[in-house]
mmCIF file with all atom_site columns, C-alpha atoms and ligand atoms in Angstrom:
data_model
loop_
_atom_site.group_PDB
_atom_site.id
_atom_site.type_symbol
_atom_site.label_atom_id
_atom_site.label_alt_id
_atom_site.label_comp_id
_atom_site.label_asym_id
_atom_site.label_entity_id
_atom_site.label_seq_id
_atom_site.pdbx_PDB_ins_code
_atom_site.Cartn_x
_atom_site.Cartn_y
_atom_site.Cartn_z
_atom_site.occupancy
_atom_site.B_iso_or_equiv
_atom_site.pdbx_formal_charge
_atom_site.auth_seq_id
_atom_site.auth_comp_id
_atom_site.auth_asym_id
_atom_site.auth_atom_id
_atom_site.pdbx_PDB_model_num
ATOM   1   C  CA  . UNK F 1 1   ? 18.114  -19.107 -3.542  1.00 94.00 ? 1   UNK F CA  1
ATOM   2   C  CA  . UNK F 1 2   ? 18.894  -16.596 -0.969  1.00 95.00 ? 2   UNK F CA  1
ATOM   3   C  CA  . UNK F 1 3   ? 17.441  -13.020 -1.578  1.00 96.00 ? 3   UNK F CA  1
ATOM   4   C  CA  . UNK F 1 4   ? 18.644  -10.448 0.447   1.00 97.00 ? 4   UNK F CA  1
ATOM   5   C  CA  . UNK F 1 5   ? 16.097  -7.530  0.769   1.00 97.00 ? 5   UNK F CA  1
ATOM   6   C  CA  . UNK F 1 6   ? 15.172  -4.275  2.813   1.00 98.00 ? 6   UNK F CA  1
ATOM   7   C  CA  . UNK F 1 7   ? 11.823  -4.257  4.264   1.00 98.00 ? 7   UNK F CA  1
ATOM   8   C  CA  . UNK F 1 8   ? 10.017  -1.537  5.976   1.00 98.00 ? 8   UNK F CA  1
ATOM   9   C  CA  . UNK F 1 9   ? 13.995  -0.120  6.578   1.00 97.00 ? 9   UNK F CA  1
ATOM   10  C  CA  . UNK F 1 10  ? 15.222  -3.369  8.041   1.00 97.00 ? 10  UNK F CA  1
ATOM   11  C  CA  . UNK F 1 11  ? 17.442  -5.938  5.762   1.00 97.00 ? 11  UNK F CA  1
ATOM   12  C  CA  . UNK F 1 12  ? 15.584  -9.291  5.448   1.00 97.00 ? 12  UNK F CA  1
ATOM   13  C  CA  . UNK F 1 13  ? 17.345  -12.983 3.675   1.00 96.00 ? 13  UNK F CA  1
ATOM   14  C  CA  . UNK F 1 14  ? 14.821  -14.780 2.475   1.00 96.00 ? 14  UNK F CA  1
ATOM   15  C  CA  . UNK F 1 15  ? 15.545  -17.852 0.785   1.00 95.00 ? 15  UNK F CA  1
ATOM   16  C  CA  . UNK F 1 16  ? 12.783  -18.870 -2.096  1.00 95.00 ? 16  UNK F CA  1
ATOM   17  C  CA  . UNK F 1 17  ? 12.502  -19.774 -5.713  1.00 96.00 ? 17  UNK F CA  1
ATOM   18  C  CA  . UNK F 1 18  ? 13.688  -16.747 -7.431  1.00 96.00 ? 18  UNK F CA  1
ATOM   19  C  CA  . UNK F 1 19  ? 9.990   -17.000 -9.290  1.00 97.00 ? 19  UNK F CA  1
ATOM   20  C  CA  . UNK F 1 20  ? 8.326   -16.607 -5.901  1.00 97.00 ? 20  UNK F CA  1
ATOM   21  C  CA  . UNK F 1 21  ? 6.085   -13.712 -5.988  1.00 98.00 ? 21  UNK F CA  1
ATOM   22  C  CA  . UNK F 1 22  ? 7.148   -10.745 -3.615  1.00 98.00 ? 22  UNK F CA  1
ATOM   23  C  CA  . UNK F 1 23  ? 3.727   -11.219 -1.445  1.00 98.00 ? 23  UNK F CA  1
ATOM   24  C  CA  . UNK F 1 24  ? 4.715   -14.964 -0.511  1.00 98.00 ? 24  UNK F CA  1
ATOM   25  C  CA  . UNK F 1 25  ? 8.129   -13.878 0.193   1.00 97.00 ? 25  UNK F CA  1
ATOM   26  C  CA  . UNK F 1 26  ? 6.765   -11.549 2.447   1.00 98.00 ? 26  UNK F CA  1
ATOM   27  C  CA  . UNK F 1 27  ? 3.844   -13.346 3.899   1.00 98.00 ? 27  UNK F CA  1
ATOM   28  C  CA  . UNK F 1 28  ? 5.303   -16.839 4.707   1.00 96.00 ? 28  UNK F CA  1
ATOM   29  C  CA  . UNK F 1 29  ? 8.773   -16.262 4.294   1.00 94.00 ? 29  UNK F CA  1
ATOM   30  C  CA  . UNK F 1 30  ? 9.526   -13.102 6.359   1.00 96.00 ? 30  UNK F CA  1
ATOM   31  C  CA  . UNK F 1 31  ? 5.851   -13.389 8.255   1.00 97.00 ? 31  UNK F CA  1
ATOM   32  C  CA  . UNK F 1 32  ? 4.666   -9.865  7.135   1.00 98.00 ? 32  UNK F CA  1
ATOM   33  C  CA  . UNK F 1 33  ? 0.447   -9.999  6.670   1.00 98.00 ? 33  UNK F CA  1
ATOM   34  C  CA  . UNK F 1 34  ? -0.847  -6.900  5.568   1.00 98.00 ? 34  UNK F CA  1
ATOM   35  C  CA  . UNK F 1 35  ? -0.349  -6.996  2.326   1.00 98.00 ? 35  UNK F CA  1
ATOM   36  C  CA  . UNK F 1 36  ? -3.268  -9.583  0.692   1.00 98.00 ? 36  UNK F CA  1
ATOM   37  C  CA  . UNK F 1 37  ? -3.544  -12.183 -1.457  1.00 98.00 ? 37  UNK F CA  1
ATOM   38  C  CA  . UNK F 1 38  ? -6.870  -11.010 -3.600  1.00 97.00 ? 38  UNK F CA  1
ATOM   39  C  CA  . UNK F 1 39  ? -6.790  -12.178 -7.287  1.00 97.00 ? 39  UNK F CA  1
ATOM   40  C  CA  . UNK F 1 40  ? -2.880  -12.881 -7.851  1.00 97.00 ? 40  UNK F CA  1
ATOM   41  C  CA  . UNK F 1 41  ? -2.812  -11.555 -11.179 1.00 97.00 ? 41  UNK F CA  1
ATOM   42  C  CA  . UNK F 1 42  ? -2.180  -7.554  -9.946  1.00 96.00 ? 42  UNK F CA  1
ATOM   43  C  CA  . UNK F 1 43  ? -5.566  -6.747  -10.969 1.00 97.00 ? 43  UNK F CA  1
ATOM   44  C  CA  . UNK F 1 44  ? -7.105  -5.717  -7.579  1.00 98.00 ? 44  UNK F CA  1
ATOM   45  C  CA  . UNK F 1 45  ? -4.796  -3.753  -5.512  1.00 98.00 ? 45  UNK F CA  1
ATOM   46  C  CA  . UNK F 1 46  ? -4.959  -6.155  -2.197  1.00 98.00 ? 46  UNK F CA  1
ATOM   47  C  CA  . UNK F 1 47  ? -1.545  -6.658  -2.521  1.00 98.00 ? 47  UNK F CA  1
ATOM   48  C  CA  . UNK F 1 48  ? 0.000   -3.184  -2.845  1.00 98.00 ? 48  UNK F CA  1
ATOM   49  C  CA  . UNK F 1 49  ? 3.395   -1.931  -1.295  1.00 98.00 ? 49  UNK F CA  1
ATOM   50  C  CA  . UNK F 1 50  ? 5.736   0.395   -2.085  1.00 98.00 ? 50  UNK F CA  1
ATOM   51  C  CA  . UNK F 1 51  ? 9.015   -0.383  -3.641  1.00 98.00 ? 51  UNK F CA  1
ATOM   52  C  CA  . UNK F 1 52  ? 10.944  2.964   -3.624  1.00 98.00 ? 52  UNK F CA  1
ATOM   53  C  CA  . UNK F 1 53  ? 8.227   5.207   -2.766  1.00 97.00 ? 53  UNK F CA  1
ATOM   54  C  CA  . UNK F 1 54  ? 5.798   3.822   -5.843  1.00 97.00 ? 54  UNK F CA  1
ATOM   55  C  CA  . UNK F 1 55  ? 2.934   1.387   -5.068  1.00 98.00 ? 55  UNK F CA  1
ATOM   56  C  CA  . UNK F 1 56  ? 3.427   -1.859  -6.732  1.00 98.00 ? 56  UNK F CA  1
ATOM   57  C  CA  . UNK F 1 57  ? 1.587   -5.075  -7.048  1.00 98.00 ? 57  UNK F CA  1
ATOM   58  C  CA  . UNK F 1 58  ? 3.531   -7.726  -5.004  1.00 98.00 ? 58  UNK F CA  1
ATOM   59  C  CA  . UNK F 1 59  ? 1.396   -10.598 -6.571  1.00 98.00 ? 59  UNK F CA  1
ATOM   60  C  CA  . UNK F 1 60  ? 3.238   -10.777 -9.385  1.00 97.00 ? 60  UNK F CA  1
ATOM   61  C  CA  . UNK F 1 61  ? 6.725   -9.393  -8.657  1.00 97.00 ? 61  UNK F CA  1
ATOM   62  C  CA  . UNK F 1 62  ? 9.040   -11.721 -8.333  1.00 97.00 ? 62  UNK F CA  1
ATOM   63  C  CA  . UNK F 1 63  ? 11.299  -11.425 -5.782  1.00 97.00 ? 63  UNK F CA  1
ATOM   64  C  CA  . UNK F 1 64  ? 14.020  -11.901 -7.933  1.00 96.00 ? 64  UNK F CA  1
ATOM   65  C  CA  . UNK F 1 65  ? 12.953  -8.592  -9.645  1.00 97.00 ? 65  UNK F CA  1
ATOM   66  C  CA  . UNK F 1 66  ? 13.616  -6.240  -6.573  1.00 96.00 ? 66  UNK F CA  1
ATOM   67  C  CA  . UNK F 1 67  ? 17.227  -6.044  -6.139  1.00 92.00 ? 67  UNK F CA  1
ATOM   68  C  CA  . UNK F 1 68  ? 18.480  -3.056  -4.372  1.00 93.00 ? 68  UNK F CA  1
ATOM   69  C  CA  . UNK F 1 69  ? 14.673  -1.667  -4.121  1.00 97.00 ? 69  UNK F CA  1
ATOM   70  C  CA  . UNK F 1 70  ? 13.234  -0.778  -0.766  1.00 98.00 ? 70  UNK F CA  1
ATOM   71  C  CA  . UNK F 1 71  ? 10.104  -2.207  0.049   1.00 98.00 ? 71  UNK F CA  1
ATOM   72  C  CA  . UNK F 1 72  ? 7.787   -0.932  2.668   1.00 98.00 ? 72  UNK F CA  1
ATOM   73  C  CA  . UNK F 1 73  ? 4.554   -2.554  3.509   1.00 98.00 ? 73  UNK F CA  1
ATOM   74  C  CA  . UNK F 1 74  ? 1.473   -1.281  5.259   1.00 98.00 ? 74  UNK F CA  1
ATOM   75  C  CA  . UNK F 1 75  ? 3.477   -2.162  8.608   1.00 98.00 ? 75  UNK F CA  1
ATOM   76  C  CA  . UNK F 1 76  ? 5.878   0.496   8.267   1.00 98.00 ? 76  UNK F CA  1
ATOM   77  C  CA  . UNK F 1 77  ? 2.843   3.354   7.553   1.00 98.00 ? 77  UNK F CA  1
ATOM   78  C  CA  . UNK F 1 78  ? 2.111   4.219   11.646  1.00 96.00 ? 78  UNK F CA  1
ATOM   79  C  CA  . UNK F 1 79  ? 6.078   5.577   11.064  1.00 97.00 ? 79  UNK F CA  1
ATOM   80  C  CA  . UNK F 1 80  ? 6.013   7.155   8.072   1.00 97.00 ? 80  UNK F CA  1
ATOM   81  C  CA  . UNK F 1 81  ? 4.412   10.740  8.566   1.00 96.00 ? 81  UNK F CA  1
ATOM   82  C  CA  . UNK F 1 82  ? 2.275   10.662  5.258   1.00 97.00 ? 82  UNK F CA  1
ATOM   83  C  CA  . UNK F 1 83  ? 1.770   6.668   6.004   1.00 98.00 ? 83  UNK F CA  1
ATOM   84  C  CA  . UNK F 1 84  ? 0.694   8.062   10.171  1.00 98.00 ? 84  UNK F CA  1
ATOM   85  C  CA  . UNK F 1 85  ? -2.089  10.582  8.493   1.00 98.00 ? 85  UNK F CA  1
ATOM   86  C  CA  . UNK F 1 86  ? -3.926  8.716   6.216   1.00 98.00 ? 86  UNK F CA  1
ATOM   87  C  CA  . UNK F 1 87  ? -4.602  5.715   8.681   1.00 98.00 ? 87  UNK F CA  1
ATOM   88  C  CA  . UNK F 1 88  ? -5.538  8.170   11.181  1.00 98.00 ? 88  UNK F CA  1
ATOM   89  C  CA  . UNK F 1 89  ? -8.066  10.091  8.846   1.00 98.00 ? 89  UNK F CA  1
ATOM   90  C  CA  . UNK F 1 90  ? -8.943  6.277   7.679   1.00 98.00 ? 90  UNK F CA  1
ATOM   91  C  CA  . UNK F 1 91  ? -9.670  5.400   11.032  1.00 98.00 ? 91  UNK F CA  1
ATOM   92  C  CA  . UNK F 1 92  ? -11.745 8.760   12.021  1.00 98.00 ? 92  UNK F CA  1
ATOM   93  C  CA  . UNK F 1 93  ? -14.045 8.422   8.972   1.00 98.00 ? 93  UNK F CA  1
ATOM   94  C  CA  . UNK F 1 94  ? -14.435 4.786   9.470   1.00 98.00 ? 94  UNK F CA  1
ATOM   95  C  CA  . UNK F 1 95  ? -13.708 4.043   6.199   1.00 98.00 ? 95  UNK F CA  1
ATOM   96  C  CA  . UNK F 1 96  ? -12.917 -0.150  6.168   1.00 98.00 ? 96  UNK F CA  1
ATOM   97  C  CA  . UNK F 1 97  ? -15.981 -2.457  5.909   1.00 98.00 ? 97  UNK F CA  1
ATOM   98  C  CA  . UNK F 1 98  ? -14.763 -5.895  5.750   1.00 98.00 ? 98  UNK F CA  1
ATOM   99  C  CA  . UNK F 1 99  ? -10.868 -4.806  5.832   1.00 98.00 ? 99  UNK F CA  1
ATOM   100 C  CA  . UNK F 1 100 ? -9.640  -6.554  3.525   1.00 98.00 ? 100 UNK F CA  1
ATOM   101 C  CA  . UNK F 1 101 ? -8.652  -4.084  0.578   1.00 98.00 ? 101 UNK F CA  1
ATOM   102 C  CA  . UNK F 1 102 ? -7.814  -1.578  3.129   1.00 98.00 ? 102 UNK F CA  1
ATOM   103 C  CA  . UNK F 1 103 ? -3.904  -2.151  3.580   1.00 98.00 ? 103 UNK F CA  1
ATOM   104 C  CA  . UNK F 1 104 ? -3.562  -1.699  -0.154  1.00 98.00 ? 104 UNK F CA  1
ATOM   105 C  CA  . UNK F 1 105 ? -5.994  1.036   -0.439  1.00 98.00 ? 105 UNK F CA  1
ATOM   106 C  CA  . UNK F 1 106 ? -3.606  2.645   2.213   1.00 98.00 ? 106 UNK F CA  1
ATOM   107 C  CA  . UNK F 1 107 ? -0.427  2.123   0.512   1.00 98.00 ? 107 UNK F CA  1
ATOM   108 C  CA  . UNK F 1 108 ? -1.832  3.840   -2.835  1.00 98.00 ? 108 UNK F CA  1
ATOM   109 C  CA  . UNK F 1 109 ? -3.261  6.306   -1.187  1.00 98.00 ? 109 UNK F CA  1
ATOM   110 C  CA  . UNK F 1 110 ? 0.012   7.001   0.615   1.00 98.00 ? 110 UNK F CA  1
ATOM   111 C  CA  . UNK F 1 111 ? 2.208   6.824   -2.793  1.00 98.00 ? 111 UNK F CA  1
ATOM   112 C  CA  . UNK F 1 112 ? -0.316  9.168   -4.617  1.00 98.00 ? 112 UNK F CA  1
ATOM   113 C  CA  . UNK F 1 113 ? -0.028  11.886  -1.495  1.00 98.00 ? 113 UNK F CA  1
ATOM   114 C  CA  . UNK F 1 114 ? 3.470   11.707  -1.296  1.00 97.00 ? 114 UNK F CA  1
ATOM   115 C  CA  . UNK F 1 115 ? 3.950   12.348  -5.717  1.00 97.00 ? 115 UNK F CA  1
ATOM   116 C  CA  . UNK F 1 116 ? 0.755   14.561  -5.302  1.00 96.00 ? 116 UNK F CA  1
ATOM   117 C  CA  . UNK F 1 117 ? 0.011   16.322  -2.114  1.00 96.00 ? 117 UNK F CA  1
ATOM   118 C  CA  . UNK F 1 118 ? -2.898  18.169  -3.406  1.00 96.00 ? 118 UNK F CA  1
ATOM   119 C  CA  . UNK F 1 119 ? -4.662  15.836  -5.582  1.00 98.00 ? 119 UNK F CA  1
ATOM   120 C  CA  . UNK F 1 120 ? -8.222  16.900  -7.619  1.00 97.00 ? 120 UNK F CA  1
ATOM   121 C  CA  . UNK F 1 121 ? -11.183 14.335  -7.471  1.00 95.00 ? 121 UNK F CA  1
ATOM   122 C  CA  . UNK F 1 122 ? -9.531  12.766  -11.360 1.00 96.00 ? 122 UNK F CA  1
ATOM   123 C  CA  . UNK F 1 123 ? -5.773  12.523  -9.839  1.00 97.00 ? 123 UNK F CA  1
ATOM   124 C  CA  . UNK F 1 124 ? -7.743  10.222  -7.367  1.00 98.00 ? 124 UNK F CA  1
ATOM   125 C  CA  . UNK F 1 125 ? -9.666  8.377   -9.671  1.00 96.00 ? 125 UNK F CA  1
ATOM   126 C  CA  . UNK F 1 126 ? -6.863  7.505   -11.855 1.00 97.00 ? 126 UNK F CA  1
ATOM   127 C  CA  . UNK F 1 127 ? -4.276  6.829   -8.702  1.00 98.00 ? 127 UNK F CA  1
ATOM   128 C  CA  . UNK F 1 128 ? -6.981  4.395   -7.154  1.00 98.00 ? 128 UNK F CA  1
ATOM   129 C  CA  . UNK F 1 129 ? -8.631  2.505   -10.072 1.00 97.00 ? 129 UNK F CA  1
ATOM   130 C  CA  . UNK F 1 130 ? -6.374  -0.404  -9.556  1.00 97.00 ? 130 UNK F CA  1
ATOM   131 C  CA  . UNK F 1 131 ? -7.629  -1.120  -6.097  1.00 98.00 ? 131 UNK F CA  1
ATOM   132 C  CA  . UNK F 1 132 ? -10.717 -2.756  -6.139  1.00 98.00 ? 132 UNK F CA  1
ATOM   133 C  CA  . UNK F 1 133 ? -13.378 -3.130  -2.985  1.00 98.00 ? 133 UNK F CA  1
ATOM   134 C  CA  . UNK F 1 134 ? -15.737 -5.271  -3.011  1.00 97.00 ? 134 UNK F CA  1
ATOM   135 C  CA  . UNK F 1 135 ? -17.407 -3.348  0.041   1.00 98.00 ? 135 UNK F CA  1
ATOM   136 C  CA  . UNK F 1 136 ? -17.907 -0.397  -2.346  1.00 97.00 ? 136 UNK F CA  1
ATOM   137 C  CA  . UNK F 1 137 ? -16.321 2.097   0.317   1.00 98.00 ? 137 UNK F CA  1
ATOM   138 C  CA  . UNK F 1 138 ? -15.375 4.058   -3.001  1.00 97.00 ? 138 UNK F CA  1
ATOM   139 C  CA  . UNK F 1 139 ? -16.752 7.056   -1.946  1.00 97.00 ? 139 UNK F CA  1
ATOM   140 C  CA  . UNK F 1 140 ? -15.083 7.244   1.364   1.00 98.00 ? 140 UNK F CA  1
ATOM   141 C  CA  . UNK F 1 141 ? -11.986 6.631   0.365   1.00 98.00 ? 141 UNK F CA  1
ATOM   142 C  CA  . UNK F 1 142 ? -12.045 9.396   -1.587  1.00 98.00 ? 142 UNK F CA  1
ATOM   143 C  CA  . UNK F 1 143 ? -13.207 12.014  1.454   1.00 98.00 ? 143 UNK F CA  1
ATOM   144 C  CA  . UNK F 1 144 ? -10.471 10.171  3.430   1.00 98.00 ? 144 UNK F CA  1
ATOM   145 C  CA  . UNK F 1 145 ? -8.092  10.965  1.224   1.00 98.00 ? 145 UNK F CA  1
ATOM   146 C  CA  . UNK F 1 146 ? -9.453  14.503  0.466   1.00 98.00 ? 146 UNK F CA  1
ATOM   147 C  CA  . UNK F 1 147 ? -9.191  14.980  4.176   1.00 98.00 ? 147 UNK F CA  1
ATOM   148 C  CA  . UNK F 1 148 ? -5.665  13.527  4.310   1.00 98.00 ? 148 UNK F CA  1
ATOM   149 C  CA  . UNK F 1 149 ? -4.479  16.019  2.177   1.00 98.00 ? 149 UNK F CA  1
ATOM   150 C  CA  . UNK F 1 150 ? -6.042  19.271  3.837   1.00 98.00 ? 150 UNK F CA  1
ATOM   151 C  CA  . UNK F 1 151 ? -4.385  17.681  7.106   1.00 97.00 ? 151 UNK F CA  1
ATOM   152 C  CA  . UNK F 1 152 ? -0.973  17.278  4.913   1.00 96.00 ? 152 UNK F CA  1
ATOM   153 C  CA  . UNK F 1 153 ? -1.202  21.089  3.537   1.00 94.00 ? 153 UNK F CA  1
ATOM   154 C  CA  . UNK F 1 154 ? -2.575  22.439  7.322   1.00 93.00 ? 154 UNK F CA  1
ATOM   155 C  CA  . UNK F 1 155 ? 0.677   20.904  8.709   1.00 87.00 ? 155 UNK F CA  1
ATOM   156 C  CA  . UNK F 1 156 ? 2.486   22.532  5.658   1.00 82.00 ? 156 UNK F CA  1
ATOM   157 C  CA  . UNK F 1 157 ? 1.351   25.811  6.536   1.00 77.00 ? 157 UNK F CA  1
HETATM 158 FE FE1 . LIG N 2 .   ? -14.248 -5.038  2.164   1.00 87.77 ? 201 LIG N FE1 1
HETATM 159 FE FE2 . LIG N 2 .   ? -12.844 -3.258  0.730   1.00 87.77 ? 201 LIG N FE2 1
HETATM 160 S  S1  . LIG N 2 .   ? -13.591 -3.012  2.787   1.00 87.77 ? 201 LIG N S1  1
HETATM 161 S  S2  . LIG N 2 .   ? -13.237 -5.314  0.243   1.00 87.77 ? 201 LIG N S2  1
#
């Protein structure tokens, strides 16, 4: 069945089993890789994008679920100007080990920044406890996004 969808602000056909998970329909069917495949049950975060601003799981979405709902992926984040910020601060405090969580730490970081500019150590906590890493780089995601959001307000000001 043919699902038409928009995609980091482009419109997109694919043409899958409406049961198909979101991620496949984005991985193989419209070629779009940063979002992971980690445990397929929405239980580890590798996955995340946003649909309409909020971070989702796209595991176990099916694509048949999204309708009108815009999807961006870690792809579209270098143009968005909260998306640009956090993978610069991510880059300058070297915050990826092995990489692979990272594109879905990204996006919920991102979605929590945009609802929550100014977020305390527990908004974090709670935001982020459904991305896992097996790298442990817990504790600097947290000063990246600490120092996203001092960049956010300084641009604010
Ligand atoms: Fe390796 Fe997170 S950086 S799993």
């Amino acid at each position: 069945m043919a699902f038409k969808l928009d995609i980091n602000g482009k419109a997109a056909v694919v043409d899958v089993d409406p049961e198909m998970p979101l991620l496949w329909a984005l991985r193989d069917g419209l070629g779009i890789r940063g979002p992971k495949f980690g445990c397929g049950i929405g239980a580890c975060g590798a996955c995340t994008v946003h649909l309409d601003g909020e971070a989702v799981r796209s595991c176990s979405m099916p694509v048949s679920s999204i309708e009108q709902g815009k999807v961006m992926t870690i792809e579209a984040m270098a143009s968005d100007p909260i998306g640009r910020i956090v993978q610069d601060v991510w880059v300058e405090l070297d915050v990826a080990q092995c990489g692979y969580c990272q594109p879905g730490q990204i996006m919920t970081a991102t979605a929590l920044l945009k609802r929550q500019p100014n977020p305390s150590d527990a908004d974090i906590d709670e935001a982020m406890s459904g991305n896992l890493c097996r790298c442990a780089t817990y504790r600097r995601i947290r000063a990246a996004i600490l120092q996203a959001a001092a960049k956010i307000s300084e641009k604010k000001a």
